[in-house]
mmCIF file of C-alpha atoms and ligand atoms in Angstrom:
data_model
loop_
_atom_site.group_PDB
_atom_site.id
_atom_site.type_symbol
_atom_site.label_atom_id
_atom_site.label_comp_id
_atom_site.label_asym_id
_atom_site.label_seq_id
_atom_site.Cartn_x
_atom_site.Cartn_y
_atom_site.Cartn_z
ATOM 1 C CA MET A 1 -8.821 -19.472 19.205
ATOM 2 C CA LYS A 2 -6.348 -18.844 16.691
ATOM 3 C CA LYS A 3 -5.996 -15.016 15.283
ATOM 4 C CA GLU A 4 -6.520 -14.328 11.836
ATOM 5 C CA ILE A 5 -3.359 -12.703 10.401
ATOM 6 C CA VAL A 6 -3.385 -9.704 8.488
ATOM 7 C CA LEU A 7 -0.599 -8.227 6.519
ATOM 8 C CA THR A 8 0.048 -5.505 4.271
ATOM 9 C CA GLY A 9 2.927 -3.257 3.018
ATOM 10 C CA ILE A 10 3.232 -0.020 1.833
ATOM 11 C CA THR A 11 6.345 0.420 -1.372
ATOM 12 C CA THR A 12 8.922 3.315 0.101
ATOM 13 C CA THR A 13 8.060 5.405 -2.923
ATOM 14 C CA GLY A 14 7.445 8.907 -2.717
ATOM 15 C CA THR A 15 4.951 10.484 -0.223
ATOM 16 C CA PRO A 16 2.065 9.252 1.173
ATOM 17 C CA HIS A 17 -0.538 10.762 0.184
ATOM 18 C CA LEU A 18 -4.713 10.669 0.552
ATOM 19 C CA GLY A 19 -5.022 7.433 -1.525
ATOM 20 C CA ASN A 20 -2.906 4.841 0.803
ATOM 21 C CA TYR A 21 -4.242 6.914 3.973
ATOM 22 C CA ALA A 22 -7.999 5.780 2.825
ATOM 23 C CA GLY A 23 -7.402 2.968 0.800
ATOM 24 C CA ALA A 24 -4.409 1.208 2.971
ATOM 25 C CA ILE A 25 -3.121 2.997 6.163
ATOM 26 C CA ARG A 26 -6.389 3.853 7.451
ATOM 27 C CA PRO A 27 -8.662 0.225 7.058
ATOM 28 C CA ALA A 28 -5.250 -1.486 8.218
ATOM 29 C CA ILE A 29 -4.837 0.715 11.186
ATOM 30 C CA GLU A 30 -8.796 0.228 12.045
ATOM 31 C CA ALA A 31 -8.359 -3.718 11.396
ATOM 32 C CA SER A 32 -5.252 -3.751 13.658
ATOM 33 C CA ARG A 33 -7.540 -2.469 16.579
ATOM 34 C CA ASN A 34 -9.527 -6.026 16.627
ATOM 35 C CA GLU A 35 -8.374 -8.242 19.143
ATOM 36 C CA ASN A 36 -8.857 -11.065 16.927
ATOM 37 C CA VAL A 37 -6.412 -10.148 14.548
ATOM 38 C CA GLN A 38 -2.827 -10.145 14.497
ATOM 39 C CA SER A 39 -1.603 -7.695 12.171
ATOM 40 C CA PHE A 40 1.506 -7.268 10.278
ATOM 41 C CA TYR A 41 2.657 -3.766 8.557
ATOM 42 C CA PHE A 42 5.594 -3.427 6.545
ATOM 43 C CA LEU A 43 7.844 -0.759 4.736
ATOM 44 C CA ALA A 44 8.212 -2.523 1.615
ATOM 45 C CA ASP A 45 11.971 -1.286 0.577
ATOM 46 C CA TYR A 46 12.920 -4.019 -1.517
ATOM 47 C CA HIS A 47 9.865 -3.543 -3.367
ATOM 48 C CA ALA A 48 10.986 0.293 -3.786
ATOM 49 C CA LEU A 49 14.607 -0.674 -5.071
ATOM 50 C CA ILE A 50 12.709 -1.714 -8.352
ATOM 51 C CA LYS A 51 12.120 1.826 -8.986
ATOM 52 C CA ASN A 52 13.756 4.117 -6.424
ATOM 53 C CA HIS A 53 17.618 3.922 -7.204
ATOM 54 C CA ASP A 54 18.233 7.014 -5.086
ATOM 55 C CA PRO A 55 19.613 6.116 -1.838
ATOM 56 C CA GLY A 56 18.811 9.346 -0.163
ATOM 57 C CA LEU A 57 15.087 9.550 -1.393
ATOM 58 C CA LEU A 58 14.927 5.877 -0.179
ATOM 59 C CA LYS A 59 15.915 6.679 3.243
ATOM 60 C CA GLN A 60 14.044 10.009 3.209
ATOM 61 C CA SER A 61 10.637 7.773 1.963
ATOM 62 C CA THR A 62 11.006 5.553 4.612
ATOM 63 C CA LYS A 63 11.159 7.796 7.269
ATOM 64 C CA GLU A 64 7.932 9.598 5.958
ATOM 65 C CA ILE A 65 6.111 6.407 5.785
ATOM 66 C CA ALA A 66 6.931 5.153 8.956
ATOM 67 C CA ALA A 67 6.289 8.228 10.287
ATOM 68 C CA THR A 68 2.806 8.187 8.887
ATOM 69 C CA TRP A 69 1.653 5.143 10.001
ATOM 70 C CA LEU A 70 2.636 5.940 13.622
ATOM 71 C CA ALA A 71 1.123 9.284 12.857
ATOM 72 C CA CYS A 72 -2.054 7.655 12.039
ATOM 73 C CA GLY A 73 -2.335 5.315 15.393
ATOM 74 C CA LEU A 74 -0.824 1.998 14.495
ATOM 75 C CA GLU A 75 0.142 1.156 17.862
ATOM 76 C CA PRO A 76 3.876 -0.976 17.969
ATOM 77 C CA ASP A 77 3.307 -2.621 20.550
ATOM 78 C CA LYS A 78 0.370 -4.613 19.276
ATOM 79 C CA VAL A 79 1.321 -5.407 15.908
ATOM 80 C CA VAL A 80 4.481 -6.675 13.747
ATOM 81 C CA PHE A 81 5.748 -3.014 12.316
ATOM 82 C CA TYR A 82 9.102 -3.658 10.297
ATOM 83 C CA ARG A 83 11.130 -3.041 7.308
ATOM 84 C CA GLN A 84 11.111 -5.289 4.836
ATOM 85 C CA SER A 85 14.956 -5.278 4.093
ATOM 86 C CA ASP A 86 15.417 -6.427 7.983
ATOM 87 C CA ILE A 87 14.080 -9.986 7.198
ATOM 88 C CA PRO A 88 17.121 -11.230 5.019
ATOM 89 C CA GLU A 89 14.358 -14.240 5.153
ATOM 90 C CA ILE A 90 12.301 -12.775 2.547
ATOM 91 C CA PRO A 91 15.200 -13.219 -0.643
ATOM 92 C CA GLU A 92 15.712 -15.900 0.650
ATOM 93 C CA LEU A 93 11.878 -17.328 0.390
ATOM 94 C CA THR A 94 11.487 -15.742 -2.915
ATOM 95 C CA TRP A 95 13.904 -17.205 -4.372
ATOM 96 C CA ILE A 96 12.897 -20.776 -3.373
ATOM 97 C CA LEU A 97 9.283 -19.596 -4.516
ATOM 98 C CA THR A 98 10.873 -18.112 -7.683
ATOM 99 C CA CYS A 99 11.649 -21.734 -8.291
ATOM 100 C CA MET A 100 8.047 -22.780 -7.924
ATOM 101 C CA THR A 101 6.735 -19.741 -10.311
ATOM 102 C CA ALA A 102 5.771 -20.724 -14.033
ATOM 103 C CA LYS A 103 7.594 -17.645 -16.447
ATOM 104 C CA GLY A 104 4.228 -17.699 -17.947
ATOM 105 C CA LEU A 105 2.096 -16.426 -14.542
ATOM 106 C CA MET A 106 4.853 -13.742 -14.365
ATOM 107 C CA ASN A 107 4.090 -12.528 -18.063
ATOM 108 C CA ARG A 108 0.627 -11.973 -17.701
ATOM 109 C CA ALA A 109 1.423 -9.359 -14.282
ATOM 110 C CA HIS A 110 -0.152 -6.148 -15.050
ATOM 111 C CA ALA A 111 2.966 -4.309 -13.930
ATOM 112 C CA TYR A 112 5.098 -5.568 -16.604
ATOM 113 C CA LYS A 113 1.888 -5.532 -19.377
ATOM 114 C CA ALA A 114 1.650 -2.123 -18.681
ATOM 115 C CA VAL A 115 5.622 -1.585 -19.397
ATOM 116 C CA VAL A 116 5.717 -3.478 -22.397
ATOM 117 C CA GLN A 117 2.268 -2.155 -23.799
ATOM 118 C CA GLU A 118 4.068 1.477 -23.378
ATOM 119 C CA ASN A 119 6.905 0.637 -24.861
ATOM 120 C CA GLU A 120 4.704 -0.639 -27.990
ATOM 121 C CA GLN A 121 2.588 2.715 -28.120
ATOM 122 C CA LYS A 122 5.609 4.540 -28.558
ATOM 123 C CA GLY A 123 6.761 2.480 -31.308
ATOM 124 C CA LYS A 124 9.625 1.369 -29.730
ATOM 125 C CA LYS A 125 11.929 -1.527 -31.115
ATOM 126 C CA ASP A 126 12.444 -3.408 -27.482
ATOM 127 C CA LEU A 127 9.484 -4.028 -26.483
ATOM 128 C CA GLU A 128 11.288 -5.359 -23.000
ATOM 129 C CA GLU A 129 12.808 -1.818 -22.500
ATOM 130 C CA GLY A 130 12.928 -0.370 -19.237
ATOM 131 C CA VAL A 131 11.860 -3.507 -17.699
ATOM 132 C CA THR A 132 14.303 -5.120 -15.279
ATOM 133 C CA MET A 133 14.074 -8.567 -13.532
ATOM 134 C CA GLY A 134 12.866 -7.154 -10.502
ATOM 135 C CA LEU A 135 9.861 -5.159 -11.783
ATOM 136 C CA PHE A 136 9.329 -8.958 -13.744
ATOM 137 C CA SER A 137 9.399 -10.850 -10.887
ATOM 138 C CA TYR A 138 7.899 -8.511 -8.509
ATOM 139 C CA PRO A 139 4.648 -10.302 -7.257
ATOM 140 C CA ILE A 140 7.189 -13.509 -6.532
ATOM 141 C CA LEU A 141 8.854 -10.445 -3.950
ATOM 142 C CA MET A 142 5.196 -10.165 -2.420
ATOM 143 C CA ALA A 143 4.130 -13.763 -2.066
ATOM 144 C CA ALA A 144 7.323 -14.332 -0.129
ATOM 145 C CA ASP A 145 6.007 -11.509 2.103
ATOM 146 C CA ILE A 146 2.767 -12.446 2.341
ATOM 147 C CA LEU A 147 3.517 -16.231 2.715
ATOM 148 C CA MET A 148 6.434 -15.920 5.164
ATOM 149 C CA PHE A 149 3.829 -14.636 7.994
ATOM 150 C CA ARG A 150 1.038 -17.005 6.754
ATOM 151 C CA ALA A 151 -1.111 -14.131 6.352
ATOM 152 C CA ASN A 152 -4.700 -15.242 5.860
ATOM 153 C CA LYS A 153 -5.835 -11.577 4.891
ATOM 154 C CA VAL A 154 -4.274 -8.847 3.120
ATOM 155 C CA PRO A 155 -5.532 -5.143 2.665
ATOM 156 C CA VAL A 156 -4.782 -4.037 -0.689
ATOM 157 C CA GLY A 157 -6.227 -1.727 -3.811
ATOM 158 C CA ARG A 158 -7.962 -3.152 -6.347
ATOM 159 C CA ASP A 159 -4.649 -3.011 -8.828
ATOM 160 C CA GLN A 160 -3.303 -5.705 -6.486
ATOM 161 C CA ILE A 161 -5.579 -8.212 -6.592
ATOM 162 C CA GLN A 162 -3.954 -10.013 -9.058
ATOM 163 C CA HIS A 163 -0.564 -9.903 -7.235
ATOM 164 C CA ILE A 164 -2.583 -11.616 -3.961
ATOM 165 C CA GLU A 165 -4.260 -14.500 -7.007
ATOM 166 C CA MET A 166 -0.591 -14.744 -8.298
ATOM 167 C CA ALA A 167 0.767 -15.608 -3.971
ATOM 168 C CA ARG A 168 -2.177 -18.099 -4.117
ATOM 169 C CA ASP A 169 -0.904 -19.812 -6.867
ATOM 170 C CA ILE A 170 2.606 -19.962 -6.073
ATOM 171 C CA ALA A 171 1.858 -21.548 -2.652
ATOM 172 C CA GLN A 172 -0.344 -24.162 -4.142
ATOM 173 C CA ARG A 173 2.754 -24.786 -6.295
ATOM 174 C CA PHE A 174 5.122 -25.111 -3.364
ATOM 175 C CA ASN A 175 2.586 -27.107 -1.439
ATOM 176 C CA HIS A 176 1.763 -29.761 -4.183
ATOM 177 C CA HIS A 177 5.101 -30.501 -3.951
ATOM 178 C CA TYR A 178 6.284 -30.272 -0.621
ATOM 179 C CA GLY A 179 3.581 -30.499 1.798
ATOM 180 C CA ASN A 180 0.559 -28.073 3.268
ATOM 181 C CA HIS A 181 3.667 -25.400 4.679
ATOM 182 C CA LEU A 182 1.748 -22.492 3.097
ATOM 183 C CA VAL A 183 -0.875 -20.934 3.982
ATOM 184 C CA LEU A 184 -3.193 -19.582 0.828
ATOM 185 C CA PRO A 185 -3.897 -15.481 1.706
ATOM 186 C CA GLU A 186 -6.695 -13.454 0.726
ATOM 187 C CA ALA A 187 -7.324 -10.080 -0.769
ATOM 188 C CA VAL A 188 -9.186 -7.644 1.339
ATOM 189 C CA VAL A 189 -10.763 -4.688 -1.009
ATOM 190 C CA GLY A 190 -12.711 -1.905 1.007
ATOM 191 C CA LYS A 191 -15.011 -1.032 -1.394
ATOM 192 C CA GLU A 192 -16.169 2.501 -2.304
ATOM 193 C CA THR A 193 -13.258 4.418 -1.122
ATOM 194 C CA ALA A 194 -10.597 1.862 -2.119
ATOM 195 C CA VAL A 195 -9.505 3.712 -5.285
ATOM 196 C CA LEU A 196 -9.512 7.548 -4.537
ATOM 197 C CA THR A 197 -9.302 9.980 -7.856
ATOM 198 C CA GLY A 198 -6.665 12.469 -8.159
ATOM 199 C CA LEU A 199 -6.554 15.563 -9.087
ATOM 200 C CA ASP A 200 -6.510 15.180 -12.559
ATOM 201 C CA GLY A 201 -9.804 12.972 -12.481
ATOM 202 C CA ARG A 202 -7.737 9.747 -12.941
ATOM 203 C CA LYS A 203 -6.776 7.513 -10.116
ATOM 204 C CA MET A 204 -4.557 8.789 -7.672
ATOM 205 C CA SER A 205 -1.049 7.385 -7.768
ATOM 206 C CA LYS A 206 2.283 8.375 -7.727
ATOM 207 C CA SER A 207 2.883 7.343 -11.116
ATOM 208 C CA TYR A 208 0.212 9.681 -12.401
ATOM 209 C CA ASN A 209 1.532 12.595 -10.252
ATOM 210 C CA ASN A 210 -2.129 13.588 -9.212
ATOM 211 C CA THR A 211 -1.589 13.043 -5.661
ATOM 212 C CA ILE A 212 -1.980 15.507 -2.358
ATOM 213 C CA PRO A 213 0.519 14.425 0.117
ATOM 214 C CA LEU A 214 -1.549 13.403 3.337
ATOM 215 C CA PHE A 215 0.290 15.816 5.721
ATOM 216 C CA LEU A 216 0.729 18.880 3.948
ATOM 217 C CA PRO A 217 1.024 22.237 5.799
ATOM 218 C CA GLU A 218 -2.263 23.821 6.142
ATOM 219 C CA LYS A 219 -1.837 26.239 3.454
ATOM 220 C CA LYS A 220 -0.192 23.704 0.669
ATOM 221 C CA LEU A 221 -3.069 21.746 1.554
ATOM 222 C CA ARG A 222 -5.684 24.094 0.594
ATOM 223 C CA LYS A 223 -4.069 25.496 -2.558
ATOM 224 C CA MET A 224 -3.845 21.925 -3.737
ATOM 225 C CA ILE A 225 -7.528 20.989 -3.378
ATOM 226 C CA MET A 226 -8.176 24.212 -4.960
ATOM 227 C CA LYS A 227 -6.544 22.730 -8.152
ATOM 228 C CA ILE A 228 -8.377 19.642 -8.529
ATOM 229 C CA VAL A 229 -9.831 19.685 -12.009
ATOM 230 C CA THR A 230 -13.384 20.294 -12.406
ATOM 231 C CA ASN A 231 -15.830 20.926 -15.237
ATOM 232 C CA SER A 232 -17.041 24.672 -16.380
ATOM 233 C CA LEU A 233 -20.604 24.310 -14.644
ATOM 234 C CA GLU A 234 -21.734 27.774 -13.165
ATOM 235 C CA PRO A 235 -22.658 27.884 -9.264
ATOM 236 C CA GLY A 236 -26.260 26.873 -9.365
ATOM 237 C CA GLN A 237 -26.002 24.258 -11.756
ATOM 238 C CA PRO A 238 -26.840 20.961 -10.785
ATOM 239 C CA LYS A 239 -23.530 18.540 -11.028
ATOM 240 C CA ASP A 240 -22.561 15.133 -11.063
ATOM 241 C CA PRO A 241 -20.966 13.876 -7.564
ATOM 242 C CA ASP A 242 -19.754 10.766 -8.778
ATOM 243 C CA SER A 243 -17.841 11.641 -11.709
ATOM 244 C CA SER A 244 -16.504 14.532 -9.133
ATOM 245 C CA ALA A 245 -12.868 14.242 -7.921
ATOM 246 C CA VAL A 246 -14.253 16.487 -5.009
ATOM 247 C CA PHE A 247 -17.034 14.535 -4.237
ATOM 248 C CA GLN A 248 -15.067 11.411 -4.196
ATOM 249 C CA ILE A 249 -12.220 12.534 -2.022
ATOM 250 C CA TYR A 250 -14.926 14.108 0.328
ATOM 251 C CA ARG A 251 -16.625 10.451 0.451
ATOM 252 C CA ALA A 252 -13.299 8.735 1.441
ATOM 253 C CA PHE A 253 -13.297 10.557 4.511
ATOM 254 C CA ALA A 254 -16.626 11.870 5.890
ATOM 255 C CA SER A 255 -19.397 9.306 6.855
ATOM 256 C CA PRO A 256 -22.695 8.229 4.943
ATOM 257 C CA GLU A 257 -24.500 11.110 6.477
ATOM 258 C CA GLU A 258 -22.137 13.749 5.509
ATOM 259 C CA THR A 259 -21.889 12.186 2.007
ATOM 260 C CA ALA A 260 -25.682 12.413 1.544
ATOM 261 C CA ALA A 261 -25.552 15.705 2.288
ATOM 262 C CA MET A 262 -22.731 16.739 0.067
ATOM 263 C CA ARG A 263 -24.784 14.599 -2.836
ATOM 264 C CA GLY A 264 -27.640 16.660 -2.242
ATOM 265 C CA LYS A 265 -25.453 20.495 -2.382
ATOM 266 C CA PHE A 266 -24.068 18.801 -5.522
ATOM 267 C CA GLU A 267 -27.317 18.424 -6.975
ATOM 268 C CA GLU A 268 -28.954 21.738 -5.566
ATOM 269 C CA GLY A 269 -25.668 23.169 -7.795
ATOM 270 C CA ILE A 270 -23.132 23.921 -5.109
ATOM 271 C CA ALA A 271 -20.574 26.409 -6.601
ATOM 272 C CA TRP A 272 -17.133 24.300 -7.185
ATOM 273 C CA GLY A 273 -15.211 27.152 -4.815
ATOM 274 C CA ALA A 274 -17.615 26.113 -2.192
ATOM 275 C CA ALA A 275 -17.644 22.582 -2.417
ATOM 276 C CA LYS A 276 -13.472 22.419 -2.626
ATOM 277 C CA GLN A 277 -13.763 24.720 0.274
ATOM 278 C CA GLU A 278 -16.003 22.412 2.594
ATOM 279 C CA LEU A 279 -14.073 19.671 1.223
ATOM 280 C CA PHE A 280 -10.378 21.522 2.795
ATOM 281 C CA GLU A 281 -12.230 22.157 5.856
ATOM 282 C CA TYR A 282 -13.420 18.748 6.229
ATOM 283 C CA LEU A 283 -10.211 16.902 5.571
ATOM 284 C CA ASN A 284 -7.765 19.658 7.406
ATOM 285 C CA ALA A 285 -9.763 19.191 10.797
ATOM 286 C CA HIS A 286 -9.650 15.090 10.189
ATOM 287 C CA LEU A 287 -5.896 15.312 9.536
ATOM 288 C CA ALA A 288 -4.758 18.348 12.022
ATOM 289 C CA PRO A 289 -3.885 15.993 15.073
ATOM 290 C CA TYR A 290 -1.798 13.592 12.886
ATOM 291 C CA ARG A 291 -0.341 16.180 11.162
ATOM 292 C CA GLU A 292 1.266 17.384 14.355
ATOM 293 C CA THR A 293 2.102 14.107 15.004
ATOM 294 C CA TYR A 294 3.948 13.248 11.993
ATOM 295 C CA ASN A 295 5.577 16.697 12.347
ATOM 296 C CA ARG A 296 7.491 15.329 15.803
ATOM 297 C CA LEU A 297 8.100 12.152 14.491
ATOM 298 C CA MET A 298 10.422 13.613 11.540
ATOM 299 C CA GLU A 299 12.460 15.352 14.477
ATOM 300 C CA ASP A 300 12.984 12.581 15.725
ATOM 301 C CA PRO A 301 14.255 9.640 13.367
ATOM 302 C CA ALA A 302 16.264 7.553 16.094
ATOM 303 C CA TYR A 303 12.999 6.730 17.956
ATOM 304 C CA ILE A 304 11.419 5.988 14.354
ATOM 305 C CA GLU A 305 14.648 3.728 13.980
ATOM 306 C CA ALA A 306 13.987 1.824 17.314
ATOM 307 C CA THR A 307 10.520 1.142 16.624
ATOM 308 C CA LEU A 308 11.710 -0.864 13.423
ATOM 309 C CA LYS A 309 14.081 -2.525 15.057
ATOM 310 C CA LYS A 310 12.148 -4.000 17.995
ATOM 311 C CA GLY A 311 9.461 -5.022 14.968
ATOM 312 C CA ALA A 312 12.367 -6.828 13.047
ATOM 313 C CA GLU A 313 13.087 -8.337 16.176
ATOM 314 C CA LYS A 314 9.404 -9.367 16.044
ATOM 315 C CA ALA A 315 9.128 -10.510 12.708
ATOM 316 C CA ARG A 316 12.520 -12.517 12.576
ATOM 317 C CA ALA A 317 11.012 -14.315 15.554
ATOM 318 C CA ILE A 318 8.648 -16.043 13.355
ATOM 319 C CA SER A 319 10.371 -15.789 10.099
ATOM 320 C CA VAL A 320 13.506 -17.329 11.041
ATOM 321 C CA PRO A 321 12.392 -20.938 12.515
ATOM 322 C CA PHE A 322 9.558 -21.019 9.782
ATOM 323 C CA LEU A 323 12.310 -20.455 7.092
ATOM 324 C CA THR A 324 14.150 -23.687 8.856
ATOM 325 C CA GLN A 325 11.040 -25.240 8.699
ATOM 326 C CA LEU A 326 11.019 -24.541 4.587
ATOM 327 C CA ARG A 327 14.651 -25.618 3.985
ATOM 328 C CA GLU A 328 14.282 -28.732 5.636
ATOM 329 C CA ALA A 329 10.779 -29.705 3.607
ATOM 330 C CA ILE A 330 12.582 -28.391 0.539
ATOM 331 C CA GLY A 331 15.632 -30.802 1.686
ATOM 332 C CA PHE A 332 17.645 -28.609 2.274
ATOM 333 C CA SER A 333 18.794 -30.190 5.942
ATOM 334 C CA PRO A 334 22.510 -31.715 6.849
ATOM 335 C CA ILE A 335 23.518 -34.526 5.127
ATOM 336 C CA ALA A 336 24.724 -36.109 8.425
HETATM 337 N N1 LIG B 401 2.976 -3.627 -4.193
HETATM 338 C C1 LIG B 401 2.164 -3.627 -2.998
HETATM 339 C C2 LIG B 401 1.635 -2.144 -3.612
HETATM 340 O O1 LIG B 401 2.438 -1.442 -4.364
HETATM 341 C C3 LIG B 401 3.079 -3.242 -2.050
HETATM 342 C C4 LIG B 401 3.332 -4.613 -1.306
HETATM 343 C C5 LIG B 401 4.794 -4.936 -1.275
HETATM 344 C C6 LIG B 401 2.273 -5.439 -0.309
HETATM 345 N N2 LIG B 401 4.380 -6.443 -0.825
HETATM 346 C C7 LIG B 401 3.240 -6.405 -0.246
HETATM 347 C C8 LIG B 401 0.871 -5.323 0.132
HETATM 348 C C9 LIG B 401 2.488 -7.769 0.283
HETATM 349 C C10 LIG B 401 0.296 -6.521 0.513
HETATM 350 C C11 LIG B 401 1.190 -7.427 0.876
HETATM 351 O O2 LIG B 401 0.922 -2.111 -3.223
#
């Protein structure tokens, strides 16, 4: 039986946070243990270049994210784990796909539209201020990531579904012109935990600056959890779990039974301080063993680098011949 291909990437900007873990890393690693699945996980550093123009930061983030995935239990021998910029076939495919992509399709991309909207709200004259072609055509690069490895399933956060739809559109256009070479991917979004609430009650996201880093030292983790915004209800007053970041985060880590028990405590009026303490203890117990491995890996970047290089070799064993096939299909083959 042919294995199903599951692929996902994490942009190497910033430090991995609880939202990345609950929404992407944990489900991806779980899926990679399924024998019927071949998983591809990569560090999306070409994507990071859209926002991050600091070489030191880019490197640091790549190191942190690679260490995070390995520490969380990714088995590099079982999966294909690589750095996007080690695969030169990806930018080549990106260009080919760029020529298959309607500009109008990109005009509708959320990430681009959000910047234009912000400029509008700020009363800027130039609505495209701050928009590079990298940002504008970001979904095409993402399509190349996915289509290069013939991914069937792409686990992503809800905000990325549109990009997967676009990858399908682009693949269909390619196949229409050149034959059925590209596989149409499907987005897979985890249900309740896919979007985690951040410190301020909005979605946990690097862009809102409201994240809780995954591997904070214990004391700092506690301090940060104590900072989660709550309302002014007193101990003893019933609290609504569903609108509480404390509960949302707890639920993303705890079992259904534990979550139900916590819901009960909220309804009975647990004090905010006590609820946060429980969240801290739960998270800390869950994360401590991973944190230890993470710290050890961060001290051994040569191991991380060697692991990524091995991953790139495996990835290129696929991308090089596949790109040759695509080049032939589009007419880039010897003329004699
Ligand atoms: N754009 C994704 C994000 O911000 C990261 C990403 C890049 C990705 N390429 C991908 C995810 C390919 C899935 C598949 O989360």
